[in-house]
Short mmCIF file of C-alpha atoms and ligand atoms in Angstrom, two decimals:
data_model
loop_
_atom_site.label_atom_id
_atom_site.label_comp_id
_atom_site.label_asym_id
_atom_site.label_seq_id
_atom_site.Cartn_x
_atom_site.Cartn_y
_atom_site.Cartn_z
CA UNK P 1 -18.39 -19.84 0.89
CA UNK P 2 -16.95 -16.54 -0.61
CA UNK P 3 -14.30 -17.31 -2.74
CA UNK P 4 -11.75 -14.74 -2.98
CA UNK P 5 -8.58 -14.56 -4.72
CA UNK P 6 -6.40 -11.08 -4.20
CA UNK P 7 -3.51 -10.71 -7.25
CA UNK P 8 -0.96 -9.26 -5.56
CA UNK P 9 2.93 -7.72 -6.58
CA UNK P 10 5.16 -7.70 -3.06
CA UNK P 11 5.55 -4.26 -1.17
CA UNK P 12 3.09 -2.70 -3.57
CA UNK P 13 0.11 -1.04 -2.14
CA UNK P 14 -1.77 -4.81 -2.56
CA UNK P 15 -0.23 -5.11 0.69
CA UNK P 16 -2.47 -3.06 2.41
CA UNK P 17 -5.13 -5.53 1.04
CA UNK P 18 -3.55 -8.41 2.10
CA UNK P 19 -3.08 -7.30 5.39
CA UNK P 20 -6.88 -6.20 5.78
CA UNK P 21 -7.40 -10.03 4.17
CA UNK P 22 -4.97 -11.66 7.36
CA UNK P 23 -7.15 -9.77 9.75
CA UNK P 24 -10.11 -10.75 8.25
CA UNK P 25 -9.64 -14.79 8.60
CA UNK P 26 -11.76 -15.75 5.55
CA UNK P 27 -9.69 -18.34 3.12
CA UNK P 28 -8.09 -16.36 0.40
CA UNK P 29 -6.03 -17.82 -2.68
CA UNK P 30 -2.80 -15.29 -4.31
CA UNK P 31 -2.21 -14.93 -7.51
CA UNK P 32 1.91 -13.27 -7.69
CA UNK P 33 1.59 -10.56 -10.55
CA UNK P 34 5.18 -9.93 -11.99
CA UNK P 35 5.26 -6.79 -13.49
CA UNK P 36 8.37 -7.61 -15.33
CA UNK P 37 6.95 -9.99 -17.15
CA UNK P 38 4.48 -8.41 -17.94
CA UNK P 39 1.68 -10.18 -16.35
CA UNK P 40 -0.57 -6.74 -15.38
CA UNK P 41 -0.63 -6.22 -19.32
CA UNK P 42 -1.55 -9.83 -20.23
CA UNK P 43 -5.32 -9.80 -22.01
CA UNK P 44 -6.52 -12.68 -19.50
CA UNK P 45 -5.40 -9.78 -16.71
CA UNK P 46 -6.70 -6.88 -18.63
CA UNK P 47 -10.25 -8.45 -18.96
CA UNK P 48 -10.37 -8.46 -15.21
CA UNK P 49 -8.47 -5.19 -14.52
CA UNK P 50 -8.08 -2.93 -17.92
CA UNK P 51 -6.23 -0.41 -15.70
CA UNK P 52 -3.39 -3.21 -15.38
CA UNK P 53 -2.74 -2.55 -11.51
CA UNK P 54 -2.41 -4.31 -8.72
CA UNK P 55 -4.35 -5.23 -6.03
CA UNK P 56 -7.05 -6.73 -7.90
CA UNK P 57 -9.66 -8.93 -6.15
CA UNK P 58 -11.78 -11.49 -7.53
CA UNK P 59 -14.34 -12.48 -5.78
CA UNK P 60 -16.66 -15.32 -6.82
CA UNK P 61 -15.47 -14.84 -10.04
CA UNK P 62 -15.91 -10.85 -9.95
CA UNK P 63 -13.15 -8.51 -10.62
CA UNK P 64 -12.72 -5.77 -7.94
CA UNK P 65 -10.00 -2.88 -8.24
CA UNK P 66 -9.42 -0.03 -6.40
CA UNK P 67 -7.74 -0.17 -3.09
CA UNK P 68 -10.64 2.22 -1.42
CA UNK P 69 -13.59 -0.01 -3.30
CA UNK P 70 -11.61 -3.09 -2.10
CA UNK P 71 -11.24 -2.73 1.59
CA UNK P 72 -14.84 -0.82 2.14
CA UNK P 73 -16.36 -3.84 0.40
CA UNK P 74 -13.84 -5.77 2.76
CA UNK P 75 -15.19 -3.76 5.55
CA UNK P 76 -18.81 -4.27 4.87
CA UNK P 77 -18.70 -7.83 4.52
CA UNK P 78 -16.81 -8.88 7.06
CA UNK P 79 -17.97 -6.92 9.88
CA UNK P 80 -16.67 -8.68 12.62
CA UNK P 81 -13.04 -8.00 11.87
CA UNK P 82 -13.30 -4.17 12.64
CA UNK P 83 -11.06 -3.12 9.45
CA UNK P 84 -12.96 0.29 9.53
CA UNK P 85 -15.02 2.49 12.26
CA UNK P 86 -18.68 1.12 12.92
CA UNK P 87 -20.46 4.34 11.48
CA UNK P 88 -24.03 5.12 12.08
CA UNK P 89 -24.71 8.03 10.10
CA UNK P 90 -23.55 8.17 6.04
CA UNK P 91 -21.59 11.62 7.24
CA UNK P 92 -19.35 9.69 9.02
CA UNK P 93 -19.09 7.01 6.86
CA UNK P 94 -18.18 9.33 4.31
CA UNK P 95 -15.13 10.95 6.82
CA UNK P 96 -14.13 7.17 6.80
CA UNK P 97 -13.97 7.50 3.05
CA UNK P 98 -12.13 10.67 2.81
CA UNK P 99 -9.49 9.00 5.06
CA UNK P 100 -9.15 5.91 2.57
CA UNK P 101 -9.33 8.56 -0.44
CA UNK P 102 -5.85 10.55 1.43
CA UNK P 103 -4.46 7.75 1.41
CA UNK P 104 -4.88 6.34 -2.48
CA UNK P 105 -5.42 9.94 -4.21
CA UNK P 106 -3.19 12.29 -1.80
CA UNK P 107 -0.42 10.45 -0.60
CA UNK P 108 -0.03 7.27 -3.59
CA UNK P 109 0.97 9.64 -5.97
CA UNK P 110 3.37 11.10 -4.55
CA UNK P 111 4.77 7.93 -3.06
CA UNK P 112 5.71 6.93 -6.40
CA UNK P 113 7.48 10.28 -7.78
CA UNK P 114 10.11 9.33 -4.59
CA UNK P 115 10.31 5.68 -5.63
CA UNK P 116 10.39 6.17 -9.22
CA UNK P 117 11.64 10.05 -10.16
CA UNK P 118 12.73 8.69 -13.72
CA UNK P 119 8.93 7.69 -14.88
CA UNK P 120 8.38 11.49 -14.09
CA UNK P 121 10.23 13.17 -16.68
CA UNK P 122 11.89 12.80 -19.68
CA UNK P 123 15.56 13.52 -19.22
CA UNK P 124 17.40 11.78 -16.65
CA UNK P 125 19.17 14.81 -15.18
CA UNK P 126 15.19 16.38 -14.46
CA UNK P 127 14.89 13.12 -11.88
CA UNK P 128 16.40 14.66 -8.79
CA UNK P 129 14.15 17.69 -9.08
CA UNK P 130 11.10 15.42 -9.58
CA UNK P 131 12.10 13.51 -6.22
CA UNK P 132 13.23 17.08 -4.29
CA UNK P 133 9.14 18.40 -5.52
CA UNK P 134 7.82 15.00 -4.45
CA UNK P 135 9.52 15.77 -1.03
CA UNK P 136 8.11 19.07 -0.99
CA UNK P 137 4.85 17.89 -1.21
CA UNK P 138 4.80 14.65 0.88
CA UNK P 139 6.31 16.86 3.96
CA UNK P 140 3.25 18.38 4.82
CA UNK P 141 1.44 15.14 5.03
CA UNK P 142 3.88 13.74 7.21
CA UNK P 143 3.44 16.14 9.43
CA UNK P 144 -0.33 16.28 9.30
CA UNK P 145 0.00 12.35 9.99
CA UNK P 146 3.07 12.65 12.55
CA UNK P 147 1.00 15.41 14.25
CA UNK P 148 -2.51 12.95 14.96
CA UNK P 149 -0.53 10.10 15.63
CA UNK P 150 1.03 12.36 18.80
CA UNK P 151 -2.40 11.99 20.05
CA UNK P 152 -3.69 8.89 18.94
CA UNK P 153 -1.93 5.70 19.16
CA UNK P 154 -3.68 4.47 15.72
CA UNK P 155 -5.09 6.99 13.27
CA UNK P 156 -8.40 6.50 14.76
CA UNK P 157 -7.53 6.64 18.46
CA UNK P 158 -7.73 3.72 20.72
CA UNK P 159 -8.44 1.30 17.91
CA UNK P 160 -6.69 -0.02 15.04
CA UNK P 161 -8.14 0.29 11.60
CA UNK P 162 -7.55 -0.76 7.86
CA UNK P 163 -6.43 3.20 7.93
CA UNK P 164 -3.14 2.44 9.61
CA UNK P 165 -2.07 -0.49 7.58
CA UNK P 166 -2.13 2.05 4.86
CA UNK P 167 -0.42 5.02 6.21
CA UNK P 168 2.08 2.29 7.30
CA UNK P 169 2.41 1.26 3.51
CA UNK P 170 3.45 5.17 2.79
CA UNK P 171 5.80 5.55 5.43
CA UNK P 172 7.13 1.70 4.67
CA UNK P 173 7.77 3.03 0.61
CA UNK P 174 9.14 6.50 1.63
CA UNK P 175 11.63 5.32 3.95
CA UNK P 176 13.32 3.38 1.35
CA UNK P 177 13.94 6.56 -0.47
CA UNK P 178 16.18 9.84 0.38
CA UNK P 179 13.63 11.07 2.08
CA UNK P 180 14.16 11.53 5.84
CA UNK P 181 11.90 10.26 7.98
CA UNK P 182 13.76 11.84 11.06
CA UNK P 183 10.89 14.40 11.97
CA UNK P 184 8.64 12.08 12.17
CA UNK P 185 9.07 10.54 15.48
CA UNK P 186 5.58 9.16 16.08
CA UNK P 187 4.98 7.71 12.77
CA UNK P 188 8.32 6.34 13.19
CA UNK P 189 6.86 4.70 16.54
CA UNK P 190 3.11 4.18 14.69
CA UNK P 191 5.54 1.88 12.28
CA UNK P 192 7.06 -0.13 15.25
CA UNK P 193 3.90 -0.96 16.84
CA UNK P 194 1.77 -1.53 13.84
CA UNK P 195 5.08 -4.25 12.51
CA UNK P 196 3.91 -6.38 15.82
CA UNK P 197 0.38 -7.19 14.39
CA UNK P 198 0.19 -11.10 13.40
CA UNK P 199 -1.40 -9.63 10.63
CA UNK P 200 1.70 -7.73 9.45
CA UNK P 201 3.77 -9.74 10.27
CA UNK P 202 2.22 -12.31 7.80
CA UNK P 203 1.69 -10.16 5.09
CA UNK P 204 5.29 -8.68 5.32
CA UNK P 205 6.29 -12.34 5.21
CA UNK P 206 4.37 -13.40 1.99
CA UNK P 207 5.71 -10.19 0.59
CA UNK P 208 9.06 -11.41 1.33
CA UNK P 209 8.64 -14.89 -0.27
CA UNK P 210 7.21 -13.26 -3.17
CA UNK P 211 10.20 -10.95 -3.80
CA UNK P 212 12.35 -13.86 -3.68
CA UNK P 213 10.82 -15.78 -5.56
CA UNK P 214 10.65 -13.14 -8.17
CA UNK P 215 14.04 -12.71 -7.94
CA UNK P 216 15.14 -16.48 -8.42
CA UNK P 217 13.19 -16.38 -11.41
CA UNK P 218 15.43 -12.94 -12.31
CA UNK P 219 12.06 -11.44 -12.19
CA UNK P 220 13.11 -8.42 -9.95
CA UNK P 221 12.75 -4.96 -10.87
CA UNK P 222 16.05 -3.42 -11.37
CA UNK P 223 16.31 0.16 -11.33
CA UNK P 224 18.82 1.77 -13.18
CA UNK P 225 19.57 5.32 -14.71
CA UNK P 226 17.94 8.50 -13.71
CA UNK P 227 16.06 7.92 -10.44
CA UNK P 228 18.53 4.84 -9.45
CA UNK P 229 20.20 7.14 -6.79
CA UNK P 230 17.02 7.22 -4.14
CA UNK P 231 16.25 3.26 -4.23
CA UNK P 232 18.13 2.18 -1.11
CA UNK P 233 16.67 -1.23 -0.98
CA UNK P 234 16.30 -3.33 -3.69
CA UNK P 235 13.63 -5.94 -2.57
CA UNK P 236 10.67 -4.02 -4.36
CA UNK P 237 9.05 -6.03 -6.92
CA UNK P 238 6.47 -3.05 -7.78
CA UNK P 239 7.80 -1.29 -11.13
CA UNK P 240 4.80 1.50 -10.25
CA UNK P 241 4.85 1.86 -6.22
N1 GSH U 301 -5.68 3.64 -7.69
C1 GSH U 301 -5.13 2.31 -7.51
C2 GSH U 301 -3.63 2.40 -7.73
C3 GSH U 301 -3.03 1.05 -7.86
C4 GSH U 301 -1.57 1.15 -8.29
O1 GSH U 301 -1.09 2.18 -8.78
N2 GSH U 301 -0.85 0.05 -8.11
C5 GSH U 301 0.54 -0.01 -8.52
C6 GSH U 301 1.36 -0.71 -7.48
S1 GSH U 301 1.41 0.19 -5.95
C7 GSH U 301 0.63 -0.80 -9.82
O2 GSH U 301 -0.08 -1.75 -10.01
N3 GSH U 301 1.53 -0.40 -10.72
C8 GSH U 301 1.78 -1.08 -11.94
C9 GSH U 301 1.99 -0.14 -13.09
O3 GSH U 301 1.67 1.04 -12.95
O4 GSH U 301 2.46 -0.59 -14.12
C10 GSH U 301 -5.47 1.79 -6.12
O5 GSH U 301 -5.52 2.61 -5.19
O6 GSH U 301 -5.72 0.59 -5.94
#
């Protein structure tokens, strides 16, 4: 059998992985990367992923990174659970791709500029413009997002895909910023529905236990100084969202 071990920080995008793993079925072992201490810089980490990010999956002993690399493999190799559209052609394969790629290269980045303005500059009074930019540029993808998902119940119509689970990350990171989310009125109902998946819901809970955890160990990530001001809730354990 496959093994497969996913190392994970909670509410990081690794949760989109772990959700597309708790649709899948197939046994999977965690491994809780705490970025506090430093455990993404380790060497025994860094020999698997040198880019010292999470979600890293290691399967049969093989390190995989990259969100998009990790749930098309996911995809391919587990057929049955549907994570991504059945393509028969490589152009729409690829339009499956680009989706993936919007949501790791377009919308990640800017994800983290509202979580973390600080990392973004270098003096602490520069952080509110970094985050008021940031909002500039995530708006526009909101609405291209808000806009589909007035048509479509999941980002691909009918049927739910891996897609959603990650659009769902975005709007789950933004929404613990300044940023209002009041526009968006069917991504805010996209986030409602998609919260009632099993899949979700155990994902959101292992991402809870984690953050606990973390923090009983005073392993949390505290934010303080510049930046501080948009981090409404505290439970993140990513220091990079
Ligand atoms: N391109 C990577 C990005 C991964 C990434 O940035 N992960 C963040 C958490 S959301 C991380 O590990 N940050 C730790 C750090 O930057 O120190 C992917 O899509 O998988």
């Amino acid at each position: 059998m496959t093994q497969i071990t996913l190392h994970f920080a909670p509410n990081t995008c690794a949760r989109v992985t772990m959700i597309a793993l708790e649709e899948i079925g197939h046994p999977y072992e965690t491994e809780l990367v705490s970025f506090v201490r430093g455990d993404h810089l380790s060497e025994d980490y860094r020999v698997l992923n040198p880019k010292g990010k999470v979600p890293l999956l290691v399967v049969d002993g093989k390190p995989l990174t990259e969100n998009v690399a990790i749930l098309t493999w996911l995809a391919q190799r587990f057929p049955n659970s549907n994570l991504l559209p059945r393509c028969t052609d490589a152009f729409a394969y690829a339009q499956v791709l680009a989706d993936l790629c919007f949501c790791a290269s377009g919308l990640h980045p800017i994800v983290t500029r509202l979580r973390i303005p600080q990392y973004f500059c270098d003096t602490p009074d520069a952080a509110p413009r970094v985050f008021a930019m940031a909002e500039d540029a995530m708006r526009p993808n909101f609405e291209l997002i808000d806009s589909r998902l007035s048509k479509n119940e999941w980002w691909y119509g009918d049927t739910w895909s891996i897609v959603d689970a990650y659009i769902n990350w975005v709007w789950f990171r933004v929404a613990g910023t300044d940023f209002d989310t009041s526009p968006y009125t069917h991504f805010a109902r996209h986030n409602e529905k998609l919260a009632r998946r099993p899949s979700v819901q155990r994902t959101v809970e292992k991402h809870e236990h984690a953050a606990d955890w973390l923090a009983s160990q005073g392993l949390e990530v505290r934010f303080s100084g510049a930046g501080a001001f948009q981090i409404k809730h505290s439970t993140s354990g990513a220091a990079s969202p």
